[in-house]
Structures are given as C-alpha cells and as structure tokens.
Amino acid sequence: MRYAMAIDTKKCVGCSDCVVACQVENNVPIGHCRDWVVEATSGTYPDLSLEIRSERCNHCTNAPCVRCCPTEASHIVDGGIVVVDHDECIGCKACITSCPYDARFVHPEGYVDKCTFCIHRVEKGENPACVSVCPTKCMYFGDTDDPNSEISQLLRKRKWKTLIPEAGTEPNIYYLT
Amino acid sequence: MIEQIITSGKHNIGIDPVLSIWPWEVPADLFLAGLVSGLLIISTFLTLIGKRHDYPIAVKKAPIFAPFLLLIALFFLFLDLSHKMYFWQLYTNIRWTSPMSWGAWTYLFLTPLTFIWAAIHLKTAYPNWKWPYEWMENTIEYLKQYRTGLAWAILGLSLTLSMYTGILLSAFNARPIWNSAILGPLFLTSGLTSATAFILLNCPKGSNEKKLFCTVSLISLGVQTFLIIHLIMGYLSSDLAQVKAADLFLGGEFTTSFWIMIVALGTLIPAYLHVLYLKKIKVPVIIPSILILTGGFFLRYILVEAGQISHW
Amino acid sequence: MIEEVIVSGRSNPEIDPYLHVWGWEIPFYLFIGGLVAGILFFSAVYTIRGKQDDYPTAVKFAPMFTPLLLALGLSALLLDLSHKLYFWQLYTNIRWESPMSWGAWTLMIIYPLAIVWSALWIKDVFPKWDWKFKWLEDWIEIIRQYQKYMAWALMVLSIVLGMYTGILLSAFNARPFWNTAILGPLFLTSGLSAGAALIMLLSKKEGEKRLFARIDLMLIGTELFLIIHLFMGFLAGTNVHIEAARLFLGGEFTNSFWIFVVFGGLIFPAILELLELRKIKIPHYISAILVLFGSLALRFIVVDAGQASRWLY
C-alpha cells in the first residue's frame, strides 16, 4: 500500500477550492494552510507558459522530517502517510527546517501540523477533501502499489514530474505535465 | 523509474562506461604534494616560533627531501597530461577560477623556494657537506639572512599547495564524491599526518623530538578521523546524488578498501601504535609510519577513483 | 526563466514569506553549547596533561561557570519549543538519525558531569568553601579517584557537543546554506575559540593568558581557513548552494557577516592578540570580548541565513 496523489497541471485552473476545502475539513486555524496553489510562469515575454500546481506535504518515502524528529512524533503510518502525533511533538521545529517544501507550520496550540492526506477520510475509503472537492477533477488519489488503480494507470500513461527530486526525498505527489 | 541508456554507442576512451581519466598519476601527485607541504609547514612553522634548534630533524633534515619529492610530484603531473608538449600553456594564463591553474602557479613559486630552503639547511644536517663552488657557498650564506622572510613565504605557499590538493577535486560539482567542502581540510590534515610519519622515520631513538612528533601525529590522526566522519555524514545529509555516491563507501565497490586501507590501517591502527609508544611500550616506529604513508596515498587514490565513478 | 508565486495566499506564520521558525533562542543555545564545549575541553585536556596548577583558570575556575551556562542554554532551548509541556518526550526516545535527539542526550550526560567536575575543583578555587554535609564531602573524595577517567569522558563529550552545534544545522539538505559538511568543524572551532577567549578573560596569570592568546590565535586561523572553504564549497556546489552563498556575497547578510564575524570577531582580535604577544600593551579583555561576540554573531547569522536560503519559489 502506497498512497500518492497525482495532479494534472493541464486541467488545474488555480481556483484554490482545494485550499478552502482543506481548511474547512481539517479545521485549520485561521491564518494557516496545509495546502496552497503555485503559479509558475516560464519563458520570456511574450512567449510565456503557465503551470498551476496545487501543493502540499509530499508524504516523502525518504522523509527528512521523520529522520530528524527527536521524539518519533513525526512518523510514517501504513500506506506511507507521514503524520505528526500531537502528544509526542515538543515543538522543536527541526522538521520545519528540514522540509524543502515548507509544508509544515506550528499550530497555535504548539505542536507542528501539516497535511495528513485526510487520513481520517482515507481510512473510511473516501478521498482527501481537496481531491473530492476539485471542480475540474484534476486531482487523483490512490495506491501506486496497485497497478490497476486509476493513479497507477495515469502515471503509466502520462508524463509527470515531482518537486525537487534532487533533494532525495522521494516525494509522492506527482504532477502530470 | 527512469532508465536512460546511450543508444548511439558512445565509447569515448576514459569516459565510458565510467570516467577513468585520472588513474594513478594524479593521486600520486596529490599525495606527494600533501606530504611535501606538510614537511614544509612543520619546518617553517617551527622556525618562525623560534624552535629551530630544538627539533633538528623536522626543521633541518626533513625539508632536504622536499624539493626532490616535489620534482617527482611534478613529473607525475606531467605524465598525466595527454597533450604534453603544450604544458607551458599553464604559465601563459592566470585563471583564479581554475584550481589546476593556481596549483600550477603555486608549484612554480614553491619549487625554487624549497630548493633554497633545503640548501640553507644542508650543512647543518650534514656537517661534512661541501659545496663545489665558492659562489654557491656565498649565495647560500647570503640567503640565510632572509630566513624569516623565506619561512613566511614557504609557509603561505605550502598551505596553499596543501589546500589545492583537496580543492582540485572539490571544485567540481559534477562528481558528487568530490563535491564536499571538507575535502580541502581533510587533505591538508592528511598531508600533515604523512609529514609527521616521514619525520618520525628519520628521528633517532628515544629523542624528545620523536616523542613530540608522536603526539603531533596522534592529534593529527584524530583530526583526520573527525573529518572523515564529517565527510561521510556530509554526503548522507546532502542531495540525492551525494547520498547515492556515499553508497560506494557504505556497501558499494569501495567499502572494503576505504574502511580497511584508509580508516583502519591508515588511521586507527597507527594511532593505537602511537598511543602504545607514548606509554613506553616498544613499537618500532617504522610500522605506524609506513601505515600512515600508505594510508595517505590510498586516501587520495580511492577518493580520486570513487569520485570518477560517482555521477549525476 | 521561471517565476513561481503562491497564488492561494499562503501566509503561515514564521514560514512565509521567509522561514523564521528559529529566532534568537537556537543561535544563543548553539553559542552556549560551543562555549561550554570549549571550556570543558581545555579543562579536561590540561587535567589529563597534569597541568592543573599551571593553568588554574582553565582547569579549575572556568568550568565553574559551565553548569550555569548550560542552564541558560537549556532554558533558551526550552523557550524555543512551541509545545513546551511535552519537552520530556525528548528523553523517552533515542533517535540516532536526529541530531536534535543526540544533542539532547549529550547535554543530559554532560550536565551532571559538568556539575561534578566543578564540585571537584571548588575547594581549590575557594579555599574556605565548606560542604556543610559530611557525606557530600566523602562522595566527592570518592569521585576524585576517578578524575582522570572523567577528564577523558569530558574531553570526548565536549567534542561531540561542539560538533553537534554544527551538525544540528548541516543535517538538513532543505536549507542550502546549512547543508555543508564544514559547518560541524567550523562551529567546533568557533566554540573552542570562545572557550579560550573566556579563559583569557577570567585568567589572572600572565603565562596562562599568553598561552590561551596563542591557542586562540591558532583557532582563529583555523576558523578563517574553514570559512574560506565554506564559501569555496558553496560556490562549487549546486545552483541552490551558489544562490545561498550570494546572500553573503552582495546579498542581505554581506555587511553583517564580513564586518561582525570575519573582521570584528576574527581578524581584528587576531591582530590585537598578535600585538599582545609581541608585548605591546593592549588589555586582554578587548580581544576576548570581540571573539566571544564574533562567535555569537556567527551563530545568529548562520541560523538566519540558513532559513532564508531555499530550493523553491
């Protein structure tokens, strides 16, 4: 079991619904967010091309935040989801500095918080909130260990990339390009 | 998973399948350069702090070998060049971004100075030595007045040379094993360790000097171990290319040679033997010294080889 | 050319626009860690070499400050934690991959040792000291027999502590400016140099002052050498490392680093120490304070710059 997410940059319009859905679903405190949308413009005017990406924790297979956590608060559960145990987190913030994606933040209550792939929904067989709310259906969630899952088929069919693979984190959010 | 293969049949000699353009000549040059600069650093440093007469072997005798070792090193470097007849082009350019260039210039300035440094110490080390011509004798006597100035110049240049032996490799980010900022300090330390081993080989039994250099050698081996630990930790906490590259030493091709030749035989065992010696247990000093010198060579050799194999 | 902007308005406090999760507490704590490592290292080394009476400040007096300093450092660390009441979780886990964890454990071991070590010397420093309880006195006498072993343990642990202050930062490849193998040796050297400076500051013996001025001079030389390698390493590194180095070569930290750390904290005190060694009268405390200040500034700037250096956006 290896949960992953694929996001079709060709279909994404950057509406930020995923961001709002996450804040509502996970009761993310005001002023904070677990996911965000990036617009990447490349080229030289007037030949510009735009790529829109919805980003969040990459639930890395080789997660630096898990390695540097002194208390095992940050850990990987079945399915490869990286989660933070609030009662073990001391708030040393080493994981925040260790994350090349800047996906983590300090919750006003003190512990470190981040995207959980909506593990409470996934356990019930549902999709994460951001995926289920996406109006263009550009986000896919599933098990990449299962060759028949929609996400595995997409990753076979389409060209994709991950963010900063050179950092060696082995991210599990794929961007279909 | 991405698999990339060259389909047009690229078989450039020395480049494919793995890079091997620098076989033994460059590591041998780096080792000798490290050793010589170590000898010169020790000799000039002791001169500058006014301990010239307390440690005759280190200050006076050992540097006599320096110019010859340096010539051998230069010869190896020359052997490595593939377009030999054009080597003089090195000296029509000064390029600060190229370590090859500043290494070459350092050699150019340092070599004559080491000859002078050796010459002014020749008579004190071998009292029976006679210069064939009077003018030689006079020039050397004249040069002796400038001993302090010379010592400063040589100290500066030999520190640069020693650093260069590491920077030559670490200046390239194309080879992940080499691309570590710790390589300069590591090669400098290793050069100093080799120099202490060389001095120990020449020290008379039971002299104070021998005891001092045993201690110096021990400290320098300690620093070397410390830097090797940092080297490996540095690879493992760096980007993917370096983490993969470190596998060469942690289970890969160079695991045995690295940990046995460099770490065990070249560092830990001689350190242990030095400790025994300092505790007055009889150990022929030749054993740790030879181990350190071979370890010093293998450090360069293995890092040069591994660096060429590591890639993006 | 690629320009990337976050359009959904991410503004997580302390993360955006620039990471700033570690304020003054962590650099201060790292400075104290290095300073304590330096003091204990010199004390242990000169005990092992049997020079207790030649260098009384270094061996006996300076370590008295370490329990207090460690308390200050640990309080700063505790202040930095955002989930303070759970701090004890640090000591229910040993995780070798996490420098935070092995640093916490090293401190845990070194702290009681530092207290016992100071207790062993207290009667030498304050002859009138009275241990009030007989059993305390007896205990200390028993421990005294193992002084040499303790010195060895302290020597090794102080090196680990000094190294840890650098590794804590360099273990992350997410922040290019920290991700260099040279940071461990650099912070260790800087810590030893701060230790030597404090000993110089406290010492009343001319010979001892001169010895530590000389040691400090060599350490400053090493530090400059390592700083040169630090920047050469960055400039020879990957693109993100080159960008990170630019913060210091024309960027935001250029003035503060080269003026406060390199000139004010290293070159200028080195010149003063050289003049002192040549018997020109300059009060020792000037260079000592400059070195301590430079060492503190180094941590502040490196911690800040690391957080400002990044891979994305």
Short mmCIF file of N, CA and C in Angstrom, two decimals, chain C residues 99-177:
data_model
loop_
_atom_site.label_atom_id
_atom_site.label_comp_id
_atom_site.label_asym_id
_atom_site.label_seq_id
_atom_site.Cartn_x
_atom_site.Cartn_y
_atom_site.Cartn_z
N PRO C 99 19.75 14.78 14.92
CA PRO C 99 20.77 15.48 15.72
C PRO C 99 20.16 16.14 16.95
N MET C 100 18.91 16.59 16.84
CA MET C 100 18.23 17.18 17.99
C MET C 100 18.22 16.17 19.15
N SER C 101 17.97 14.90 18.80
CA SER C 101 17.90 13.87 19.83
C SER C 101 19.26 13.59 20.44
N TRP C 102 20.28 13.38 19.60
CA TRP C 102 21.54 13.06 20.25
C TRP C 102 22.18 14.24 20.92
N GLY C 103 21.82 15.47 20.48
CA GLY C 103 22.27 16.65 21.20
C GLY C 103 21.66 16.70 22.58
N ALA C 104 20.35 16.41 22.65
CA ALA C 104 19.64 16.44 23.93
C ALA C 104 20.25 15.41 24.89
N TRP C 105 20.57 14.23 24.34
CA TRP C 105 21.16 13.20 25.21
C TRP C 105 22.58 13.55 25.63
N THR C 106 23.36 14.14 24.69
CA THR C 106 24.72 14.54 25.06
C THR C 106 24.66 15.55 26.20
N LEU C 107 23.74 16.52 26.09
CA LEU C 107 23.62 17.52 27.14
C LEU C 107 23.21 16.87 28.45
N MET C 108 22.31 15.90 28.35
CA MET C 108 21.83 15.18 29.53
C MET C 108 22.98 14.51 30.26
N ILE C 109 23.95 13.99 29.49
CA ILE C 109 25.08 13.31 30.13
C ILE C 109 26.11 14.32 30.61
N ILE C 110 26.30 15.37 29.78
CA ILE C 110 27.38 16.32 30.09
C ILE C 110 27.01 17.21 31.28
N TYR C 111 25.72 17.48 31.45
CA TYR C 111 25.31 18.41 32.51
C TYR C 111 25.72 17.93 33.90
N PRO C 112 25.29 16.72 34.30
CA PRO C 112 25.73 16.26 35.63
C PRO C 112 27.25 16.15 35.74
N LEU C 113 27.90 15.73 34.64
CA LEU C 113 29.36 15.64 34.67
C LEU C 113 29.96 17.01 34.94
N ALA C 114 29.41 18.04 34.29
CA ALA C 114 29.94 19.39 34.48
C ALA C 114 29.76 19.83 35.93
N ILE C 115 28.65 19.46 36.54
CA ILE C 115 28.41 19.84 37.93
C ILE C 115 29.42 19.15 38.84
N VAL C 116 29.57 17.83 38.65
CA VAL C 116 30.52 17.08 39.47
C VAL C 116 31.93 17.61 39.26
N TRP C 117 32.24 17.88 38.00
CA TRP C 117 33.58 18.38 37.66
C TRP C 117 33.86 19.70 38.39
N SER C 118 32.88 20.60 38.41
CA SER C 118 33.07 21.86 39.13
C SER C 118 33.21 21.60 40.62
N ALA C 119 32.41 20.66 41.14
CA ALA C 119 32.47 20.36 42.57
C ALA C 119 33.85 19.87 42.98
N LEU C 120 34.49 19.12 42.07
CA LEU C 120 35.81 18.59 42.40
C LEU C 120 36.82 19.71 42.62
N TRP C 121 36.64 20.83 41.92
CA TRP C 121 37.65 21.88 41.98
C TRP C 121 37.29 22.98 42.96
N ILE C 122 36.09 22.91 43.52
CA ILE C 122 35.60 24.08 44.23
C ILE C 122 36.50 24.47 45.41
N LYS C 123 37.07 23.46 46.07
CA LYS C 123 37.94 23.78 47.21
C LYS C 123 39.26 24.40 46.80
N ASP C 124 39.71 24.07 45.54
CA ASP C 124 40.95 24.68 45.07
C ASP C 124 40.73 26.16 44.77
N VAL C 125 39.53 26.46 44.28
CA VAL C 125 39.27 27.84 43.88
C VAL C 125 38.87 28.68 45.09
N PHE C 126 37.98 28.15 45.91
CA PHE C 126 37.57 28.87 47.12
C PHE C 126 38.01 28.07 48.34
N PRO C 127 39.20 28.36 48.86
CA PRO C 127 39.76 27.53 49.94
C PRO C 127 38.84 27.47 51.16
N LYS C 128 37.98 28.47 51.33
CA LYS C 128 37.17 28.50 52.55
C LYS C 128 35.86 27.76 52.39
N TRP C 129 35.66 27.21 51.22
CA TRP C 129 34.39 26.54 50.93
C TRP C 129 34.16 25.41 51.92
N ASP C 130 32.92 25.29 52.37
CA ASP C 130 32.58 24.22 53.31
C ASP C 130 31.38 23.47 52.75
N TRP C 131 31.53 22.16 52.67
CA TRP C 131 30.47 21.35 52.06
C TRP C 131 29.31 21.06 53.01
N LYS C 132 29.24 21.70 54.16
CA LYS C 132 28.11 21.54 55.08
C LYS C 132 27.84 20.11 55.52
N PHE C 133 27.72 19.19 54.55
CA PHE C 133 27.40 17.81 54.93
C PHE C 133 28.62 16.92 54.74
N LYS C 134 28.81 16.08 55.74
CA LYS C 134 29.98 15.21 55.70
C LYS C 134 29.89 14.25 54.51
N TRP C 135 28.67 13.72 54.30
CA TRP C 135 28.53 12.70 53.25
C TRP C 135 28.84 13.24 51.86
N LEU C 136 28.54 14.54 51.66
CA LEU C 136 28.86 15.16 50.38
C LEU C 136 30.36 15.17 50.17
N GLU C 137 31.05 15.58 51.24
CA GLU C 137 32.49 15.65 51.20
C GLU C 137 33.09 14.28 50.88
N ASP C 138 32.54 13.26 51.54
CA ASP C 138 33.04 11.90 51.31
C ASP C 138 32.84 11.47 49.87
N TRP C 139 31.65 11.75 49.37
CA TRP C 139 31.33 11.39 48.00
C TRP C 139 32.32 12.01 47.02
N ILE C 140 32.59 13.30 47.26
CA ILE C 140 33.48 13.99 46.33
C ILE C 140 34.87 13.40 46.37
N GLU C 141 35.27 12.99 47.58
CA GLU C 141 36.59 12.37 47.69
C GLU C 141 36.64 11.05 46.92
N ILE C 142 35.53 10.31 46.97
CA ILE C 142 35.48 9.03 46.24
C ILE C 142 35.57 9.30 44.73
N ILE C 143 34.81 10.30 44.29
CA ILE C 143 34.81 10.58 42.85
C ILE C 143 36.18 11.04 42.38
N ARG C 144 36.87 11.76 43.28
CA ARG C 144 38.17 12.30 42.91
C ARG C 144 39.14 11.23 42.39
N GLN C 145 38.98 10.01 42.91
CA GLN C 145 39.87 8.94 42.45
C GLN C 145 39.69 8.68 40.96
N TYR C 146 38.53 9.00 40.45
CA TYR C 146 38.26 8.70 39.04
C TYR C 146 38.40 9.93 38.15
N GLN C 147 39.11 10.94 38.69
CA GLN C 147 39.19 12.21 37.99
C GLN C 147 39.73 12.08 36.57
N LYS C 148 40.78 11.28 36.42
CA LYS C 148 41.39 11.12 35.09
C LYS C 148 40.39 10.56 34.10
N TYR C 149 39.63 9.53 34.53
CA TYR C 149 38.65 8.94 33.61
C TYR C 149 37.59 9.96 33.23
N MET C 150 37.22 10.72 34.25
CA MET C 150 36.22 11.76 34.00
C MET C 150 36.73 12.75 32.98
N ALA C 151 38.01 13.11 33.12
CA ALA C 151 38.59 14.07 32.19
C ALA C 151 38.52 13.52 30.77
N TRP C 152 38.84 12.25 30.60
CA TRP C 152 38.76 11.67 29.26
C TRP C 152 37.34 11.72 28.73
N ALA C 153 36.39 11.33 29.59
CA ALA C 153 34.99 11.34 29.16
C ALA C 153 34.58 12.75 28.76
N LEU C 154 34.97 13.73 29.57
CA LEU C 154 34.60 15.12 29.27
C LEU C 154 35.22 15.60 27.97
N MET C 155 36.47 15.16 27.73
CA MET C 155 37.13 15.60 26.52
C MET C 155 36.34 15.13 25.30
N VAL C 156 35.99 13.83 25.30
CA VAL C 156 35.25 13.28 24.15
C VAL C 156 33.87 13.93 24.04
N LEU C 157 33.16 14.00 25.19
CA LEU C 157 31.81 14.56 25.14
C LEU C 157 31.81 16.01 24.71
N SER C 158 32.85 16.77 25.13
CA SER C 158 32.84 18.18 24.75
C SER C 158 33.05 18.32 23.25
N ILE C 159 33.84 17.42 22.65
CA ILE C 159 34.00 17.48 21.19
C ILE C 159 32.67 17.14 20.52
N VAL C 160 31.98 16.11 21.05
CA VAL C 160 30.68 15.74 20.48
C VAL C 160 29.72 16.92 20.58
N LEU C 161 29.72 17.57 21.75
CA LEU C 161 28.83 18.71 21.95
C LEU C 161 29.14 19.84 20.96
N GLY C 162 30.43 20.13 20.81
CA GLY C 162 30.83 21.20 19.90
C GLY C 162 30.44 20.88 18.47
N MET C 163 30.63 19.63 18.06
CA MET C 163 30.29 19.19 16.72
C MET C 163 28.79 19.27 16.51
N TYR C 164 28.07 18.82 17.52
CA TYR C 164 26.61 18.78 17.43
C TYR C 164 26.03 20.15 17.11
N THR C 165 26.64 21.20 17.69
CA THR C 165 26.08 22.52 17.44
C THR C 165 26.11 22.86 15.95
N GLY C 166 27.07 22.27 15.21
CA GLY C 166 27.08 22.49 13.77
C GLY C 166 26.19 21.50 13.03
N ILE C 167 26.27 20.22 13.45
CA ILE C 167 25.53 19.16 12.76
C ILE C 167 24.04 19.41 12.83
N LEU C 168 23.58 19.97 13.94
CA LEU C 168 22.15 20.25 14.09
C LEU C 168 21.64 20.98 12.85
N LEU C 169 22.47 21.90 12.33
CA LEU C 169 22.06 22.65 11.15
C LEU C 169 22.39 21.92 9.86
N SER C 170 23.59 21.32 9.80
CA SER C 170 24.03 20.80 8.50
C SER C 170 23.34 19.50 8.13
N ALA C 171 22.60 18.92 9.05
CA ALA C 171 21.96 17.64 8.75
C ALA C 171 20.77 17.78 7.80
N PHE C 172 20.36 19.02 7.51
CA PHE C 172 19.19 19.20 6.65
C PHE C 172 19.63 19.63 5.25
N ASN C 173 19.20 18.90 4.23
CA ASN C 173 19.54 19.43 2.91
C ASN C 173 18.49 20.41 2.41
N ALA C 174 17.44 20.61 3.21
CA ALA C 174 16.37 21.51 2.77
C ALA C 174 16.84 22.98 2.78
N ARG C 175 17.81 23.29 3.61
CA ARG C 175 18.30 24.68 3.69
C ARG C 175 19.71 24.72 3.15
N PRO C 176 19.88 25.12 1.89
CA PRO C 176 21.19 25.02 1.24
C PRO C 176 22.33 25.64 2.05
N PHE C 177 22.07 26.78 2.71
CA PHE C 177 23.20 27.41 3.39
C PHE C 177 23.72 26.59 4.57
#
